[in-house]
Structures are given as C-alpha cells and as structure tokens.
Amino acid sequence: MALETYKTDGFYDELFADNGVAHPGARPLVAQLDTLSRAELKRRQKLAEDILYQSGNTFNVYGDKKGTEKILPFDIIPRMVSGADWAKLERGIAQRITALNLFIQDIYNDQKILKDKVIPAELIFSSACYLKPCEGLKPPKGVWTHISGTDFVRDGDGEFYVLEDNLRCPSGISYVLENRAVLKRILPAAFHTLKIRPVSDYGDHLYKTLKHIAPHGKDDPNIIVLTPGIYNSAYFEHAYLAQQMGVPLAQGSDLVVEDDIVYMRTTEGLKQVDVIYRRIDDEFLDPQIFRKESLLGVPGIMGAYRKGNVALANAPGTGIADDKAIYAYVPKIIKYYLGEDAIANNVPTYICEDDTDREYVLANLDKLVVKAVNLSGGYGMLIGPKSTKAEQKEFAALIKAKPRDYIAQPTLSLSRAPTLIGNSIEGRHVDFRPYSLYGEEIFTLPGGLTRVALKKGSLVVNSSEGGGSKDTWVLEDEGEAN
C-alpha cells in the first residue's frame, strides 16, 4: 500500500483531491500504485535511473565540480493532467504564441504597438534581448517562434498560471520523450488501463515544422540541427532531436557561407543547407553581426538568412518577447493584436523599472519572488519567504542599481505531486512546461516536462538547484477534470 499514508498538507495536489481521495482521472493509477510495496517501487525507481543513464540522457551543470554530466533526477510517479484542463491550456498556449509572434514581427518592423503606447518604448529599447541587427527581418512564412516552451504553475486555487515564456532555445523536450519511453517499461499496466495521449511523434511534428519554412518551397530540404558542441549542457538533447528527425547534427565549424548560401562540409564535398534548427544563442550565431569573438557560430549566416537562402528556427531576435519585464504586458499584447482576453492567466508582476512598483517591491522583499529579467535556470532569483536578511539586502542593492533588470511576483502556493523520497512518498512542488511548434499551424505536444523540487519545501524546480522531472500524462477524456 504505497500511498496509504500520503498527506496533501493543505496544498493543491496533482493526484489527490484530499488526503486519501484521488482525483477521478488519477484513481486507476493510484489503485495500481497501491498494489506495489515500497520496496518494489524503489526497485522500479532504480531500474528507471539505470535505463536513463545507459541511454546517455545526461546533462551537466556549469560550474559543478562533482562531474561533467549526470542524469536529470527522475521520479517514477507521474503527474496527471485531465483532458479538460489540457484543452484549456492548449487554447491558451495557441493564443499566446500567436500574439507574441505578431508582437515580435511588429517590434522589428512597424512598431505600431509602441506608437499606440500599449508598451513603453523605453522598456523595449532598454532590453538586452532587443537586437538592432534584426530590424527589418521578415522570417519565412511570417513565423518567428517555431519552437517554444511555456512555463505554467498551478496555484492553491487549482488554476494554471503562466510563469514565463521561453521563445529562444527552450530545452527539456528530450526528457519528456525519454521519461515516457522509460515509464512505459516501468509501469506498463497503467498504460493499458488509462487513455494517455502519446508524445512519441514529436520528432515527426518538429521535422514537418522545419520543412514548412524551407526557402523557395523546397519539397526535400536539407535540414540540420546546429549545436554549440559537446560541452553545452543540453548537448544530449541536440543529438537526440537530430536522431529523432533523421537529420545531421552539426557545429559551426562544419558550416561555411559562400555567396550568401550556407553549405555543410561533408565527405562528398559541400552540401547546401536549407533549414537550421539552431541551438546556439543569438549573440553567438554570427560573429560578423553579433559577438565578434564567437567561435560557435557561422560567419555570414545572417546575410544568407536576410537573402532568404536559409531558414533559421527560431528566428533571431525572439528573446524580446520572453524578457521577463515584457511578460507583464502579454495580456495587453493579446488584446492589442487579437482583440481577445487572455485565456491563460499571468502571475501578477511588478516591474522594478516602474517607480511605484519598485517602491512596493523593496518594501516587501520578504514576501515576493524577485527575478533577473534575462537569467533562467533558477539563477538571479530571490525567494523572499525563504531568504535571509542579508540576501534581501543584497537584492535591494541590485534592484536600486539596475531596476530594469528585475521584476517581482507574489510567492505562489505551488501545487504538489506525490514523489518517491527515500523510503517514503511525500508531496513535492512542481511546475509544468508544455512544448509547442509553429509551422503551418500551432501544435502543442499533449504532455510536457513536469519539473519537481526534490528538496522538502523548496519552490525551485530547476535542475541547477537540485530539481528533477516526472512524466506528464494528459488524459484523453475531456470530461475528467481534476
């Protein structure tokens, strides 16, 4: 009886409505877990970790002195999302991505939204993510944000809230696919009992998305994945996605630009490249345009892109739309371009550049979560209720010195999910990142990366801070709301 003593402790729980009472859609899973002893659960947990390690699904944390790579901690108890919840999330994501894509197109071209004073122009032009070389760009088919990840959390009221948008090179999809493959082997009976939506066709959808933006309507374009190389923390994912699509994995040194055409060096000579899924940040992409010392990118690639001879996914410059200060304006962005109210809720956000907001933030640092607008992975963040006076003082100084670089949000009561911790099952806080593709249409994979804060009471789910992952099961039946 693995879950008989599990307690929700007053938090919204992803599997249980109350202590001992599972959500309707989760009952078959809970019933099966309850047939397993804790020793058997631990045995299956160890087997899952061995499979992930043997598959090479590893990552490394920059600056970690313990080793260069490890598996992302994985918990075999899945998180479940009802069909009804998923249907709303899917609509909200599609609306959000559509609006943000129009926003990026506008910002780098006509800037109507600034002329209409919906967003302060100084907020855009002071952003480190605004790239002047991208002004006037017109990506193929008008799509900038081909691959995106939208981070959600569920608050104590049971509602999902968008925490942030990831529109540059969102990582983590390989864990989604590998976690599912492993769990099918670890908990096979559950997949026969429940109608769980599949995720295994992501590679096909990604290939179709990239093919859609091929220059000149090529029917059989040459597509590659461009990686910074083996020392990048997400190198496994780059190789994995190339393998899933059946396309080459290349580094900048494998490519050359001649007469504004990108070629890849092969054993058979130069071969023209039509579409590049680049996992290199904008500033390293082309040393002729961005950082001149970059050895990761390809000199001249931006010229080829401007000429329409190669397609890049995502388009350079998309980071302006996931600047955490711009995030606060997304509901207005949706209203401006689509004339609709946002389907997916934002978390209330204080922009420290604003005098009134900054005054409030400085007076309430012990209650708020403060984030650096251009950092991710849990870096540059203060969790007010968990912080010391010294840390609050440090962040107060940082905010006063560079207010544009910080935002703050209320500390949410993040939902929890049952997690195997040592010999017991305990509640741990989770977030949720679904992945979307924007090609001929917007497709969101019915699943996503559930990150779990493995430290008791922690609200930080990032792998750099000791977080792990869970498989996310989206149920077919839209009638089974949590």
mmCIF file with all atom_site columns, C-alpha atoms in Angstrom, residues 194-271:
data_model
loop_
_atom_site.group_PDB
_atom_site.id
_atom_site.type_symbol
_atom_site.label_atom_id
_atom_site.label_alt_id
_atom_site.label_comp_id
_atom_site.label_asym_id
_atom_site.label_entity_id
_atom_site.label_seq_id
_atom_site.pdbx_PDB_ins_code
_atom_site.Cartn_x
_atom_site.Cartn_y
_atom_site.Cartn_z
_atom_site.occupancy
_atom_site.B_iso_or_equiv
_atom_site.pdbx_formal_charge
_atom_site.auth_seq_id
_atom_site.auth_comp_id
_atom_site.auth_asym_id
_atom_site.auth_atom_id
_atom_site.pdbx_PDB_model_num
ATOM 1  C CA . LEU A 1 194 ? -5.666 4.658  -18.816 1.00 0.00 ? 194 LEU A CA 1
ATOM 2  C CA . LYS A 1 195 ? -6.160 6.539  -22.068 1.00 0.00 ? 195 LYS A CA 1
ATOM 3  C CA . ILE A 1 196 ? -2.967 8.590  -22.085 1.00 0.00 ? 196 ILE A CA 1
ATOM 4  C CA . ARG A 1 197 ? -2.229 10.846 -25.040 1.00 0.00 ? 197 ARG A CA 1
ATOM 5  C CA . PRO A 1 198 ? 1.010  9.910  -26.827 1.00 0.00 ? 198 PRO A CA 1
ATOM 6  C CA . VAL A 1 199 ? 4.095  12.107 -27.167 1.00 0.00 ? 199 VAL A CA 1
ATOM 7  C CA . SER A 1 200 ? 6.309  9.860  -29.255 1.00 0.00 ? 200 SER A CA 1
ATOM 8  C CA . ASP A 1 201 ? 5.545  11.623 -32.556 1.00 0.00 ? 201 ASP A CA 1
ATOM 9  C CA . TYR A 1 202 ? 7.212  14.904 -31.532 1.00 0.00 ? 202 TYR A CA 1
ATOM 10 C CA . GLY A 1 203 ? 10.141 14.304 -33.891 1.00 0.00 ? 203 GLY A CA 1
ATOM 11 C CA . ASP A 1 204 ? 7.757  13.975 -36.841 1.00 0.00 ? 204 ASP A CA 1
ATOM 12 C CA . HIS A 1 205 ? 5.984  17.201 -35.920 1.00 0.00 ? 205 HIS A CA 1
ATOM 13 C CA . LEU A 1 206 ? 9.305  19.019 -35.483 1.00 0.00 ? 206 LEU A CA 1
ATOM 14 C CA . TYR A 1 207 ? 10.532 17.860 -38.890 1.00 0.00 ? 207 TYR A CA 1
ATOM 15 C CA . LYS A 1 208 ? 7.263  18.915 -40.513 1.00 0.00 ? 208 LYS A CA 1
ATOM 16 C CA . THR A 1 209 ? 7.530  22.350 -38.865 1.00 0.00 ? 209 THR A CA 1
ATOM 17 C CA . LEU A 1 210 ? 11.086 22.885 -40.123 1.00 0.00 ? 210 LEU A CA 1
ATOM 18 C CA . LYS A 1 211 ? 10.242 21.632 -43.597 1.00 0.00 ? 211 LYS A CA 1
ATOM 19 C CA . HIS A 1 212 ? 7.392  24.147 -43.780 1.00 0.00 ? 212 HIS A CA 1
ATOM 20 C CA . ILE A 1 213 ? 9.793  27.095 -43.582 1.00 0.00 ? 213 ILE A CA 1
ATOM 21 C CA . ALA A 1 214 ? 12.249 25.820 -46.196 1.00 0.00 ? 214 ALA A CA 1
ATOM 22 C CA . PRO A 1 215 ? 13.281 28.537 -48.673 1.00 0.00 ? 215 PRO A CA 1
ATOM 23 C CA . HIS A 1 216 ? 11.712 28.608 -52.094 1.00 0.00 ? 216 HIS A CA 1
ATOM 24 C CA . GLY A 1 217 ? 9.184  25.915 -51.151 1.00 0.00 ? 217 GLY A CA 1
ATOM 25 C CA . LYS A 1 218 ? 11.669 23.061 -51.485 1.00 0.00 ? 218 LYS A CA 1
ATOM 26 C CA . ASP A 1 219 ? 9.948  19.692 -51.190 1.00 0.00 ? 219 ASP A CA 1
ATOM 27 C CA . ASP A 1 220 ? 13.026 17.882 -49.877 1.00 0.00 ? 220 ASP A CA 1
ATOM 28 C CA . PRO A 1 221 ? 15.077 20.489 -47.988 1.00 0.00 ? 221 PRO A CA 1
ATOM 29 C CA . ASN A 1 222 ? 18.345 19.751 -46.247 1.00 0.00 ? 222 ASN A CA 1
ATOM 30 C CA . ILE A 1 223 ? 17.661 20.297 -42.548 1.00 0.00 ? 223 ILE A CA 1
ATOM 31 C CA . ILE A 1 224 ? 20.270 20.238 -39.796 1.00 0.00 ? 224 ILE A CA 1
ATOM 32 C CA . VAL A 1 225 ? 20.484 20.777 -36.036 1.00 0.00 ? 225 VAL A CA 1
ATOM 33 C CA . LEU A 1 226 ? 23.206 23.281 -35.093 1.00 0.00 ? 226 LEU A CA 1
ATOM 34 C CA . THR A 1 227 ? 24.796 22.698 -31.675 1.00 0.00 ? 227 THR A CA 1
ATOM 35 C CA . PRO A 1 228 ? 27.472 24.602 -29.746 1.00 0.00 ? 228 PRO A CA 1
ATOM 36 C CA . GLY A 1 229 ? 29.134 21.232 -29.123 1.00 0.00 ? 229 GLY A CA 1
ATOM 37 C CA . ILE A 1 230 ? 29.696 18.562 -26.528 1.00 0.00 ? 230 ILE A CA 1
ATOM 38 C CA . TYR A 1 231 ? 30.370 20.972 -23.653 1.00 0.00 ? 231 TYR A CA 1
ATOM 39 C CA . ASN A 1 232 ? 26.920 22.534 -23.871 1.00 0.00 ? 232 ASN A CA 1
ATOM 40 C CA . SER A 1 233 ? 24.633 21.432 -21.015 1.00 0.00 ? 233 SER A CA 1
ATOM 41 C CA . ALA A 1 234 ? 21.940 20.319 -23.463 1.00 0.00 ? 234 ALA A CA 1
ATOM 42 C CA . TYR A 1 235 ? 24.188 18.529 -25.967 1.00 0.00 ? 235 TYR A CA 1
ATOM 43 C CA . PHE A 1 236 ? 22.410 15.219 -25.437 1.00 0.00 ? 236 PHE A CA 1
ATOM 44 C CA . GLU A 1 237 ? 19.154 16.858 -26.460 1.00 0.00 ? 237 GLU A CA 1
ATOM 45 C CA . HIS A 1 238 ? 20.661 18.338 -29.625 1.00 0.00 ? 238 HIS A CA 1
ATOM 46 C CA . ALA A 1 239 ? 21.945 14.934 -30.704 1.00 0.00 ? 239 ALA A CA 1
ATOM 47 C CA . TYR A 1 240 ? 18.705 13.247 -29.664 1.00 0.00 ? 240 TYR A CA 1
ATOM 48 C CA . LEU A 1 241 ? 16.492 15.580 -31.721 1.00 0.00 ? 241 LEU A CA 1
ATOM 49 C CA . ALA A 1 242 ? 18.713 15.224 -34.779 1.00 0.00 ? 242 ALA A CA 1
ATOM 50 C CA . GLN A 1 243 ? 18.431 11.457 -34.416 1.00 0.00 ? 243 GLN A CA 1
ATOM 51 C CA . GLN A 1 244 ? 14.647 11.641 -33.945 1.00 0.00 ? 244 GLN A CA 1
ATOM 52 C CA . MET A 1 245 ? 14.293 13.618 -37.191 1.00 0.00 ? 245 MET A CA 1
ATOM 53 C CA . GLY A 1 246 ? 16.954 11.692 -39.092 1.00 0.00 ? 246 GLY A CA 1
ATOM 54 C CA . VAL A 1 247 ? 18.944 14.825 -39.942 1.00 0.00 ? 247 VAL A CA 1
ATOM 55 C CA . PRO A 1 248 ? 22.620 15.740 -39.420 1.00 0.00 ? 248 PRO A CA 1
ATOM 56 C CA . LEU A 1 249 ? 23.916 17.295 -36.203 1.00 0.00 ? 249 LEU A CA 1
ATOM 57 C CA . ALA A 1 250 ? 26.472 19.985 -36.987 1.00 0.00 ? 250 ALA A CA 1
ATOM 58 C CA . GLN A 1 251 ? 28.678 22.517 -35.234 1.00 0.00 ? 251 GLN A CA 1
ATOM 59 C CA . GLY A 1 252 ? 29.557 25.949 -36.551 1.00 0.00 ? 252 GLY A CA 1
ATOM 60 C CA . SER A 1 253 ? 32.903 24.687 -37.820 1.00 0.00 ? 253 SER A CA 1
ATOM 61 C CA . ASP A 1 254 ? 31.046 22.222 -40.073 1.00 0.00 ? 254 ASP A CA 1
ATOM 62 C CA . LEU A 1 255 ? 29.359 25.059 -41.969 1.00 0.00 ? 255 LEU A CA 1
ATOM 63 C CA . VAL A 1 256 ? 30.594 27.691 -44.391 1.00 0.00 ? 256 VAL A CA 1
ATOM 64 C CA . VAL A 1 257 ? 28.843 30.552 -46.187 1.00 0.00 ? 257 VAL A CA 1
ATOM 65 C CA . GLU A 1 258 ? 29.692 31.334 -49.787 1.00 0.00 ? 258 GLU A CA 1
ATOM 66 C CA . ASP A 1 259 ? 27.803 33.931 -51.863 1.00 0.00 ? 259 ASP A CA 1
ATOM 67 C CA . ASP A 1 260 ? 25.118 34.136 -49.142 1.00 0.00 ? 260 ASP A CA 1
ATOM 68 C CA . ILE A 1 261 ? 24.432 30.402 -49.282 1.00 0.00 ? 261 ILE A CA 1
ATOM 69 C CA . VAL A 1 262 ? 25.082 28.098 -46.323 1.00 0.00 ? 262 VAL A CA 1
ATOM 70 C CA . TYR A 1 263 ? 26.905 24.849 -47.002 1.00 0.00 ? 263 TYR A CA 1
ATOM 71 C CA . MET A 1 264 ? 27.853 21.915 -44.797 1.00 0.00 ? 264 MET A CA 1
ATOM 72 C CA . ARG A 1 265 ? 31.195 20.216 -45.238 1.00 0.00 ? 265 ARG A CA 1
ATOM 73 C CA . THR A 1 266 ? 30.635 16.523 -45.974 1.00 0.00 ? 266 THR A CA 1
ATOM 74 C CA . THR A 1 267 ? 32.796 13.643 -47.187 1.00 0.00 ? 267 THR A CA 1
ATOM 75 C CA . GLU A 1 268 ? 31.235 14.232 -50.591 1.00 0.00 ? 268 GLU A CA 1
ATOM 76 C CA . GLY A 1 269 ? 32.030 17.935 -50.666 1.00 0.00 ? 269 GLY A CA 1
ATOM 77 C CA . LEU A 1 270 ? 29.937 21.000 -49.823 1.00 0.00 ? 270 LEU A CA 1
ATOM 78 C CA . LYS A 1 271 ? 26.215 20.397 -49.468 1.00 0.00 ? 271 LYS A CA 1
#
